[in-house]
Short mmCIF file of C-alpha atoms and ligand atoms in Angstrom, two decimals:
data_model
loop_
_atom_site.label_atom_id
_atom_site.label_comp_id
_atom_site.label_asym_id
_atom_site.label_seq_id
_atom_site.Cartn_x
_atom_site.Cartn_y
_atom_site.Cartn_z
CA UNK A 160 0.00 0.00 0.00
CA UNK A 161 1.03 3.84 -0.62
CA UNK A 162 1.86 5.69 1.94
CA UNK A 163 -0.10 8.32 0.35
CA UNK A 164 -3.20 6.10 0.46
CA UNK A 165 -2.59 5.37 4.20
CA UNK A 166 -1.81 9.05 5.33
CA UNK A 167 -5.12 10.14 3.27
CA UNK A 168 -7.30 7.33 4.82
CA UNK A 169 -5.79 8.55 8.45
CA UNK A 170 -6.69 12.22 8.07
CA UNK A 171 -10.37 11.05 7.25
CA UNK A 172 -10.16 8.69 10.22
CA UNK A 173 -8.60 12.11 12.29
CA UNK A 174 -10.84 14.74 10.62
CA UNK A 175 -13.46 12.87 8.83
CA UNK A 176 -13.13 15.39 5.65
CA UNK A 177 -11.09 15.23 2.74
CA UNK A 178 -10.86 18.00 -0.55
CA UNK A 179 -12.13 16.04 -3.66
CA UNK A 180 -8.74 14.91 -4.85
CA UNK A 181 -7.96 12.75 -2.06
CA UNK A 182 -11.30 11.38 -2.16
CA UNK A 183 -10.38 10.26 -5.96
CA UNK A 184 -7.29 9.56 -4.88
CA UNK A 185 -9.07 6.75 -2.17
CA UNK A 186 -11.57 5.77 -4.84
CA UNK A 187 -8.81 5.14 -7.48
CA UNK A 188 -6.71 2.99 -4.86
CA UNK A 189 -9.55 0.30 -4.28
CA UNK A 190 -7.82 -3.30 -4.25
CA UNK A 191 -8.61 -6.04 -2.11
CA UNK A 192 -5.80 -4.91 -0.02
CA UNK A 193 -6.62 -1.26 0.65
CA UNK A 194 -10.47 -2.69 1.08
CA UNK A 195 -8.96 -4.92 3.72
CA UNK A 196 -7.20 -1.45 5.42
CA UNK A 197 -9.94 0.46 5.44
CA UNK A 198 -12.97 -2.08 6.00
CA UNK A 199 -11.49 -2.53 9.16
CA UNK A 200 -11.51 0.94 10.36
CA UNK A 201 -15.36 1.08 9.17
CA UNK A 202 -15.74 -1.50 11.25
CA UNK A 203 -14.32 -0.53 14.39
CA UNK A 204 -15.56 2.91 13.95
CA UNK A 205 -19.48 1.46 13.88
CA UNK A 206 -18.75 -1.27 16.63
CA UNK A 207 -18.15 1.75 18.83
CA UNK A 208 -21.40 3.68 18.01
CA UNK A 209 -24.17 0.47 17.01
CA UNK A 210 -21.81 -2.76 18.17
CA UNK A 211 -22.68 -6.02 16.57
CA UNK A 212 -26.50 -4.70 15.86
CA UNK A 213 -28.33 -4.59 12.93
CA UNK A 214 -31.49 -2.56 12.46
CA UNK A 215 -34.28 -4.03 10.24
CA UNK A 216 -36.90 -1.53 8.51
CA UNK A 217 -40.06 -3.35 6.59
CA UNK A 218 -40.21 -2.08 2.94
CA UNK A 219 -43.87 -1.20 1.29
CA UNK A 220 -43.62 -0.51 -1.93
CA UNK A 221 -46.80 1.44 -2.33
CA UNK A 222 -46.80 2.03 -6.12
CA UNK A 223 -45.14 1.97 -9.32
CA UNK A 224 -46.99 4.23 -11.41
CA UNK A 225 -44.15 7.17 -11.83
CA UNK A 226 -44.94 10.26 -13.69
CA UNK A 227 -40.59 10.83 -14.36
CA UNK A 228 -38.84 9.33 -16.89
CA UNK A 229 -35.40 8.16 -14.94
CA UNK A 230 -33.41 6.61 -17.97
CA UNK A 231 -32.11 4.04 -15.74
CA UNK A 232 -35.20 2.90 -13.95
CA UNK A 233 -37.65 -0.03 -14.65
CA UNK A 234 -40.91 1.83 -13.30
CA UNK A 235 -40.16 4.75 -15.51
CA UNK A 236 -43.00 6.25 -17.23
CA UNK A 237 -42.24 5.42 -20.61
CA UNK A 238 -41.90 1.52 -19.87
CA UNK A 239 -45.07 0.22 -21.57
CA UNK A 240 -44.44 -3.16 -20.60
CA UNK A 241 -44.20 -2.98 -16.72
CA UNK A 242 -47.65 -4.15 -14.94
CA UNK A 243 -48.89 -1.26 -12.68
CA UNK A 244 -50.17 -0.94 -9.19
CA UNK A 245 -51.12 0.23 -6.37
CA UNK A 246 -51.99 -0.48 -3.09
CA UNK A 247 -55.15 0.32 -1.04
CA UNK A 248 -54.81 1.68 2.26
CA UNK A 249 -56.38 -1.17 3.94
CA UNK A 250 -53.37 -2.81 1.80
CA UNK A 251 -50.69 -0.44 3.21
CA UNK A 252 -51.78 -1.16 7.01
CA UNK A 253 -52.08 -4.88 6.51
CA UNK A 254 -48.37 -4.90 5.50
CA UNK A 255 -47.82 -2.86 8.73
CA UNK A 256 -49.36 -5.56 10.65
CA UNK A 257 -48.01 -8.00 9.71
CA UNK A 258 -44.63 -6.22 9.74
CA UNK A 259 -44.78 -5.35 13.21
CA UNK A 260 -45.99 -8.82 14.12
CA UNK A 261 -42.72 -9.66 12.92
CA UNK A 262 -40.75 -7.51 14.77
CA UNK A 263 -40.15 -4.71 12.58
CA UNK A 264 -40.79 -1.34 14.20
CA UNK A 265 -39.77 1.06 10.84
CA UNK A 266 -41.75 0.93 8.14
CA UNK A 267 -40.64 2.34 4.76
CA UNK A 268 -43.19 3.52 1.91
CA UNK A 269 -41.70 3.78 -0.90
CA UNK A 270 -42.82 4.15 -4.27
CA UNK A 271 -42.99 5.64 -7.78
CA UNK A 272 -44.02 9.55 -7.88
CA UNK A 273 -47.40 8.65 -8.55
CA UNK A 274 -50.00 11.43 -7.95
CA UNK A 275 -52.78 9.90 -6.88
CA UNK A 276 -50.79 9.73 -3.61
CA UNK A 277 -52.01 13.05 -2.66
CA UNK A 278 -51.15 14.73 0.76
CA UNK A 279 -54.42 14.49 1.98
CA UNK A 280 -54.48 10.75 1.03
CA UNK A 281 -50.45 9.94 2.80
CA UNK A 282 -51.19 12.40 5.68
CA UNK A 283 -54.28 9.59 6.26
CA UNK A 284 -52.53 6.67 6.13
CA UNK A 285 -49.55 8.03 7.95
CA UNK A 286 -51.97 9.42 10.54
CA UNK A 287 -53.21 5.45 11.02
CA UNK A 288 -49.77 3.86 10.99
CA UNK A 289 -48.97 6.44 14.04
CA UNK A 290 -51.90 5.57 15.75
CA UNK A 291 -52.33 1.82 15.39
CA UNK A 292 -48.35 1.35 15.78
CA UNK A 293 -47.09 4.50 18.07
CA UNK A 294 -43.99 3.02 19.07
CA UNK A 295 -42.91 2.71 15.08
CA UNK A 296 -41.32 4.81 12.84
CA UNK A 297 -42.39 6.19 9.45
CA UNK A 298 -40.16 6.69 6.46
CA UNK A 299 -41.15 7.70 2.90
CA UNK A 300 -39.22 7.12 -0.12
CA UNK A 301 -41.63 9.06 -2.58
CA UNK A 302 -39.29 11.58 -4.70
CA UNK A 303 -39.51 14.96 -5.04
CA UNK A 304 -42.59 16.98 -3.91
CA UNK A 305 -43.12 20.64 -2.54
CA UNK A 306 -42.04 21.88 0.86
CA UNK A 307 -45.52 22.52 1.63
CA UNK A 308 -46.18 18.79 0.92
CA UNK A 309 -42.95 17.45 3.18
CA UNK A 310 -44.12 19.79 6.04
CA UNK A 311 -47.68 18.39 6.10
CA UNK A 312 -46.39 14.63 5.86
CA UNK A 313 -44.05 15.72 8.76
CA UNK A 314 -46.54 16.98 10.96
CA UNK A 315 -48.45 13.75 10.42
CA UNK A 316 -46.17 11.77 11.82
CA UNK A 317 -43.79 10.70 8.81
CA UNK A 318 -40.18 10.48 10.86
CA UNK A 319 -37.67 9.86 8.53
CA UNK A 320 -37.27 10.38 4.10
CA UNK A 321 -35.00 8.62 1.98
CA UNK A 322 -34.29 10.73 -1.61
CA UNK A 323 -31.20 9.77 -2.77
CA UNK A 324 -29.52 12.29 -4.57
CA UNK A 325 -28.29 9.84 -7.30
CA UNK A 326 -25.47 11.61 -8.30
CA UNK A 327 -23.51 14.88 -6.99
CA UNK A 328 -22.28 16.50 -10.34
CA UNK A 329 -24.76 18.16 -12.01
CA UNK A 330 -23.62 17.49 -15.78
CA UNK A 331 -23.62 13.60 -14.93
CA UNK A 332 -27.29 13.67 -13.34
CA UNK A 333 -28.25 15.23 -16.82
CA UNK A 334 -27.11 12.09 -18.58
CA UNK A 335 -29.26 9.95 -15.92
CA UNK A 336 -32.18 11.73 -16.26
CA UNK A 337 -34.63 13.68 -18.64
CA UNK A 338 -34.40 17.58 -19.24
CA UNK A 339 -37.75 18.07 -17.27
CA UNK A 340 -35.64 16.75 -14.17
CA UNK A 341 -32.94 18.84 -12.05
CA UNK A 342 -30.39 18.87 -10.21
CA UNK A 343 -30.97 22.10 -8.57
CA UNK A 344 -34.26 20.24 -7.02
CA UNK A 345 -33.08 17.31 -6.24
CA UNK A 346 -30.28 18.80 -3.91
CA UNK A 347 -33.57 21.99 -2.77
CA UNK A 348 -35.47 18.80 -1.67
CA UNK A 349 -32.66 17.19 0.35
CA UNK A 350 -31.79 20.52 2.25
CA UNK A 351 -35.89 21.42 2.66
CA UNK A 352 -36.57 17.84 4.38
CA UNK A 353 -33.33 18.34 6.27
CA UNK A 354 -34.88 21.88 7.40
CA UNK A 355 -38.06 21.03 8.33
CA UNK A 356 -36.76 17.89 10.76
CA UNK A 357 -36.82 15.26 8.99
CA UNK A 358 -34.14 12.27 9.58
CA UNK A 359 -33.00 12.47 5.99
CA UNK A 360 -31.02 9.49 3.60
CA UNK A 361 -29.60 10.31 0.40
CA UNK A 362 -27.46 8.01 -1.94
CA UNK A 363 -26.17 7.16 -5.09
CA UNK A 364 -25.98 4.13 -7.58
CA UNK A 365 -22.38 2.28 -7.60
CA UNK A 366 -21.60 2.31 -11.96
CA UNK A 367 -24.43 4.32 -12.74
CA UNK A 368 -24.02 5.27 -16.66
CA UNK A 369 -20.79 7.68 -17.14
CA UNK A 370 -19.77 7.70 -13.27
CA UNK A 371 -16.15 7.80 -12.42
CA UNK A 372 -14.06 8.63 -9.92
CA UNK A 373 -14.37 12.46 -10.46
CA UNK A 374 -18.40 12.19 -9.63
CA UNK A 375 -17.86 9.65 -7.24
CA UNK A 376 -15.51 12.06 -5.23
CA UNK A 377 -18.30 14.01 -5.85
CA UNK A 378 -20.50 11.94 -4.07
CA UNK A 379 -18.27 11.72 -1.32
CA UNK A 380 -17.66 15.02 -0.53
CA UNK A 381 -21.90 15.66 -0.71
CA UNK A 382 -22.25 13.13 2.20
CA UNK A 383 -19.62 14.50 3.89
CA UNK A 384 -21.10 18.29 3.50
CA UNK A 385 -24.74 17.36 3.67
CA UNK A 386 -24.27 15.00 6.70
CA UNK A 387 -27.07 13.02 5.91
CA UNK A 388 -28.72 10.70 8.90
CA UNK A 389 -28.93 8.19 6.06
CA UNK A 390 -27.05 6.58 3.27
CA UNK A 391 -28.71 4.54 0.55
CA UNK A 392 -25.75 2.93 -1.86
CA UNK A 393 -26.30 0.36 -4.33
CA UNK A 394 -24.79 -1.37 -7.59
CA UNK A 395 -26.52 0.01 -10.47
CA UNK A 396 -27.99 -3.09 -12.36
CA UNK A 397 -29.84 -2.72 -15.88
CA UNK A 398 -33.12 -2.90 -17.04
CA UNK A 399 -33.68 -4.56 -20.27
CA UNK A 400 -36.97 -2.12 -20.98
CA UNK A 401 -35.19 0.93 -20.28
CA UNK A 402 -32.50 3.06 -22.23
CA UNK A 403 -29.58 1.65 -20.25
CA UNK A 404 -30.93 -1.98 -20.48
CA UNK A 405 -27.49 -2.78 -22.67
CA UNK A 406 -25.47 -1.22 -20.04
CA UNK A 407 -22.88 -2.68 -17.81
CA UNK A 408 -24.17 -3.29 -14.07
CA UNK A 409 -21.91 -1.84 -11.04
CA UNK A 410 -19.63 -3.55 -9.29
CA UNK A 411 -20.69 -5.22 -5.69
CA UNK A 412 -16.52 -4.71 -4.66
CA UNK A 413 -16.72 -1.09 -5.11
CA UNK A 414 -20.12 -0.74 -3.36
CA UNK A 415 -18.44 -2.35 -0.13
CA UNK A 416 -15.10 -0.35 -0.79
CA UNK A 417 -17.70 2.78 -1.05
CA UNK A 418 -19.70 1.64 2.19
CA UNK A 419 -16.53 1.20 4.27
CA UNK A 420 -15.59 5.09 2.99
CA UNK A 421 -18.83 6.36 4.02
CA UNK A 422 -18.86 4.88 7.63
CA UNK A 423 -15.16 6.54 7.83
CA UNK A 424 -16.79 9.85 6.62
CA UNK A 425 -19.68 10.04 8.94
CA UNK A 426 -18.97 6.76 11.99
CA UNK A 427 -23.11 6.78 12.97
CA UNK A 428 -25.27 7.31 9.55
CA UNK A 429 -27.36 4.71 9.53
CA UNK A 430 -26.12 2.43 6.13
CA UNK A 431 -28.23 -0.11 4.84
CA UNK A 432 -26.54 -3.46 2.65
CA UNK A 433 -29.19 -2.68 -0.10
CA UNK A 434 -31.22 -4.77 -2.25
CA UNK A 435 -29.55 -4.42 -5.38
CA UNK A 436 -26.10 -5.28 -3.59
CA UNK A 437 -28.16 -9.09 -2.88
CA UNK A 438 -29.52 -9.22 -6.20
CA UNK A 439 -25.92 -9.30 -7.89
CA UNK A 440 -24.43 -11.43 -5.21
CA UNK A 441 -26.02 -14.42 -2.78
CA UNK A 442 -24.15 -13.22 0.06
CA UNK A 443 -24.54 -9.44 -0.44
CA UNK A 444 -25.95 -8.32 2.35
CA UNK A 445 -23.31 -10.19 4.46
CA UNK A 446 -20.76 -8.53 2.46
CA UNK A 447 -22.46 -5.24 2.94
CA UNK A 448 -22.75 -5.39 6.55
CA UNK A 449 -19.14 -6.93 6.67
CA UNK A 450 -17.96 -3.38 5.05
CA UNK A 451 -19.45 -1.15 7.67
CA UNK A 452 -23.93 -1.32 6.94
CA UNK A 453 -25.62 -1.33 10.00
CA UNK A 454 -29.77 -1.66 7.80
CA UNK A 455 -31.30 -4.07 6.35
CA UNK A 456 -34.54 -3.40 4.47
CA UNK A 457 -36.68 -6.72 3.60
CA UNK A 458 -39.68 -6.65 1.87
CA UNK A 459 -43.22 -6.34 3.16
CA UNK A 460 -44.89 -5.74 -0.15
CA UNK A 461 -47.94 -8.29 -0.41
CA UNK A 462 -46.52 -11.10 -2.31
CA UNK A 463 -48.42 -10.15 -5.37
CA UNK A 464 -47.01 -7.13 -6.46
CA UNK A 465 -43.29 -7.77 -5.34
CA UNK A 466 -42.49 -9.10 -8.52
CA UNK A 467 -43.98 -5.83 -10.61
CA UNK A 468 -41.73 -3.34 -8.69
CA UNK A 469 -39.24 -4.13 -10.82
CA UNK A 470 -36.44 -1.24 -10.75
CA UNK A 471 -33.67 -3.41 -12.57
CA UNK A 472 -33.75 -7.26 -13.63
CA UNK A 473 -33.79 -9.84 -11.12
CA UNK A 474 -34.50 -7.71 -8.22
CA UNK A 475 -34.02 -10.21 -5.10
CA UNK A 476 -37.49 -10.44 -3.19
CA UNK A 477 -37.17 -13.88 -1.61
CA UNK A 478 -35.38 -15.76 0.73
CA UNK A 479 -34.23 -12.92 3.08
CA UNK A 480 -34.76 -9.74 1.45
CA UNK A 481 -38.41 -11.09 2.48
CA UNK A 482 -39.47 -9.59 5.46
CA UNK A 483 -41.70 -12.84 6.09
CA UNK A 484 -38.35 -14.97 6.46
CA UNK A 485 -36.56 -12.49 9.26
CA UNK A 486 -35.85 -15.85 10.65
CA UNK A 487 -33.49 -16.99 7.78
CA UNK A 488 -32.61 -13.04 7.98
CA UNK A 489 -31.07 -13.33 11.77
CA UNK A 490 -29.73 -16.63 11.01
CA UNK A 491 -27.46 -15.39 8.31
CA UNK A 492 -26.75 -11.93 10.25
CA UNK A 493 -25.87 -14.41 13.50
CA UNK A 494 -23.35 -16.89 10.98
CA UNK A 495 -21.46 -13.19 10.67
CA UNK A 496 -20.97 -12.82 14.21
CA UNK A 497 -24.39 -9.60 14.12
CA UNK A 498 -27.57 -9.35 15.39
CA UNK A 499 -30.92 -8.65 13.98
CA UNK A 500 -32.18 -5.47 16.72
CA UNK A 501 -36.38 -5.53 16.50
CA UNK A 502 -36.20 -1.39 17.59
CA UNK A 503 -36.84 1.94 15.82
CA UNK A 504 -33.08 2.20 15.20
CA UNK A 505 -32.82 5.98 14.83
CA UNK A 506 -29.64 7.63 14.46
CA UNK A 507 -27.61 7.80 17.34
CA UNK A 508 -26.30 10.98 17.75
N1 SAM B 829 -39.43 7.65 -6.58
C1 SAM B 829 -38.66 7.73 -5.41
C2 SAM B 829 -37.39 8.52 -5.65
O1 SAM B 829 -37.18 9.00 -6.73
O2 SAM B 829 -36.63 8.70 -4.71
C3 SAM B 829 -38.33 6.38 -4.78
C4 SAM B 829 -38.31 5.21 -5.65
S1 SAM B 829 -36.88 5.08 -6.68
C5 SAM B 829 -37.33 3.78 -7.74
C6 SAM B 829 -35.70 4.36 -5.54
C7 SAM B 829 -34.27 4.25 -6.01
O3 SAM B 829 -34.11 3.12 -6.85
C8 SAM B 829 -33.71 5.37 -6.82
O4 SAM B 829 -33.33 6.42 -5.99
C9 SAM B 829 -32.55 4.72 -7.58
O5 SAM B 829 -31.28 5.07 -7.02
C10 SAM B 829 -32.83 3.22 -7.42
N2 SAM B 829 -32.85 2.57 -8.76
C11 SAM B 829 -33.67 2.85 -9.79
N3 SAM B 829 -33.32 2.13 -10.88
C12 SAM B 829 -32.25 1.39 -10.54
C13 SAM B 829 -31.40 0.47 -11.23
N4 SAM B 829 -31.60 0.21 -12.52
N5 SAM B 829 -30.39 -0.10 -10.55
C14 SAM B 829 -30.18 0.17 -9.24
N6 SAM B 829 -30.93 1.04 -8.54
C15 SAM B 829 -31.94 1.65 -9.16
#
C-alpha cells in the first residue's frame, strides 16, 4: 500500500473530511488490499457507536406508477411493458401488521411519484400507521414533492425520508435523467426535508451510466457536507426495458469499498446493505454489513405485487430480502458474528 493512500485514509479517520482529490485519490486505490485497510476501520468505527446490531426496517412498496422518466429505472413512465399498481390503504396497514408482528418497528413507503398519492391521502394513512403502531417509525421514499407537501407529511407523523440524490455533479445527473428533471431540485429537496426535521437518507448508484471517480468524489464530498442521517448505496444493475438496459451493471466490490468510505466519513449514519447489492451477489448483504452497513430493508410488499416493482432485472425479493423470512434473515446476520435489533433504530447521535 502507498503511503499516500494510508496518510489520506488517516486524516479522514482524524478529521473525517477530505478535498475532492484525495477522495479520488481513495476511490482510485480500491484493491482487495486497501479494502482490507480500510474495511477494518469502518468496522471498528461502527462497533463503537451500534456494536454487533443490525437494524431491520419493513419495505412497502406502495406504487409503481411514476410520472418521471429516470433513464435508468424499470418503473419509468415510458416503460409500456411494466404491470402497474397500487396499493389500497387497507393494503398499506395490513403490511404494517403484519410487519410489526414480525418484529419490525420502521416501516418504509416507498414508491414511484405517482400522484394519486395526494397529501391528503399519505397524511391519512400516515396518521393510522402512528396511531395503530405509536412506538414505530415512518419513512417515505416518494421523490420529489413541494415543501408545503414534506411539512404536512411531517406533521403527520412521517419520521424519517430517503431521496437519494443519485449523483452529486450536475452534468452527470443530466445524462441519468430527462431535461424536465434537475439537479438544482433534487439537492432543494434534500436541504428542505433536512430543514423542516426530517431524519434524511440520500445516496447514489455504484456504476451508474458515465460515473467515475471524479463524480464519485463528488458523491463523497456531498455526504460528507450534507451530513445526511442516512445513506442509501447500491450497484446500479440494468433494465432490459429501459434506455440503459445494454449497459454494464456496477460492481458489488466497489459498493463495499464505497460503504466502508462512508462509515469513515460520517462513523453513525445509519447504512443499509441494499437490495440491489443481494440481487448481484447471494451473500450481499453479508458482504455489505461486513464493510461497515448497520440496515437491512426486507420486503413487506404483499406477495403479489413484489415481482412488478421491478427497478432493474432480477430484483431479489425472496429468501431474506423477504421480510416474512426475518428468521433466515437473523440466522445469516448471526453466521457473521451480528444481530438482527427488532427497535426503531434511529440515528444515534
Ligand atoms: N421515486 C422515489 C425517488 O425518486 O426517490 C423512490 C423510488 S426510486 C425507484 C428508488 C431508487 O431506486 C432510486 O433512488 C434509484 O437510485 C434506485 N434505482 C432505480 N433504478 C435502478 C437500477 N436500474 N439499478 C439500481 N438502482 C436503481
Amino acid at each position: 500500500m502507498k503511503a499516500e493512500f494510508i496518510a489520506v485514509v488517516n486524516k479522514l479517520e482524524e478529521g473525517r473530511s477530505l478535498d475532492k482529490k484525495e477522495y479520488r485519490l481513495l476511490i482510485e486505490s480500491a484493491c482487495d488490499e486497501t479494502f482490507d485497510f480500510i474495511r477494518e476501520k469502518a468496522i471498528k468505527v461502527r462497533g463503537k457507536i451500534y456494536g454487533r446490531g443490525v437494524y431491520i426496517r419493513g419495505l412497502i412498496e406502495i406504487s409503481n406508477i411514476c410520472k418521471n422518466n429516470c433513464l435508468y429505472c424499470g418503473i419509468r413512465k415510458d416503460n409500456g411493458l411494466c404491470q402497474r399498481y397500487r396499493l389500497s390503504d387497507e393494503e398499506i396497514l395490513l403490511c404494517c401488521k403484519e410487519g410489526y408482528d414480525l418484529g419490525f418497528r420502521t416501516f418504509v413507503l416507498q414508491g414511484g411519484e405517482d400522484p394519486f398519492f395526494t397529501d391528503d391521502r399519505l397524511c391519512g394513512i400516515i396518521g393510522q400507521i402512528k396511531s395503530r403502531f405509536s412506538n414505530c417509525a415512518v419513512t417515505l421514499s416518494l421523490g420529489e414533492r413541494s415543501t408545503e407537501s414534506y411539512e404536512r407529511l411531517f406533521k403527520a407523523g412521517a419520521d424519517r425520508y430517503l431521496l437519494r440524490h443519485e449523483t452529486a455533479d450536475k452534468s452527470h445527473y443530466e445524462r441519468l435523467h430527462p431535461s424536465d428533471m434537475s439537479f438544482e431540485n433534487r439537492i432543494k429537496c434534500l436541504y428542505e426535508l433536512k430543514s423542516i426535521g426530517y431524519q434524511v437518507g440520500c445516496g447514489f448508484m455504484v456504476g451508474s451510466p458515465y460515473q467515475n471517480s471524479d463524480t464519485l468524489a463528488a458523491d463523497l464530498k456531498f455526504i460528507e457536507t450534507f451530513e445526511p442521517d442516512m445513506c442509501g448505496i447500491g450497484p446500479f444493475i440494468p433494465h432490459r426495458d429501459t434506455p440503459f438496459g445494454e449497459m454494464p451493471a456496477g460492481s458489488v466490490f466497489l459498493t463495499c469499498y464505497l460503504l466502508s468510505i462512508i462509515r469513515l466519513i460520517k462513523p453513525n449514519i445509519l447504512l443499509p446493505a441494499t437490495t440491489a447489492l443481494s440481487t448481484l451477489d447471494k451473500n450481499g448483504r453479508e458482504k455489505g454489513i461486513l464493510s461497515g452497513a448497520n440496515v437491512v430493508m426486507p420486503n413487506l410488499s404483499p406477495e403479489s405485487v413484489r415481482g412488478k416493482y421491478e427497478l432493474y432485472n432480477g430484483k431479489a425479493h425472496s429468501g431474506a430480502e423477504s421480510a416474512q423470512l426475518v428468521k433466515e434473515l437473523c440466522r445469516s446476520m448471526e453466521k457473521i458474528g451480528h444481530s438482527v435489533l427488532t427497535e426503531r433504530g434511529d440515528i444515534k447521535k
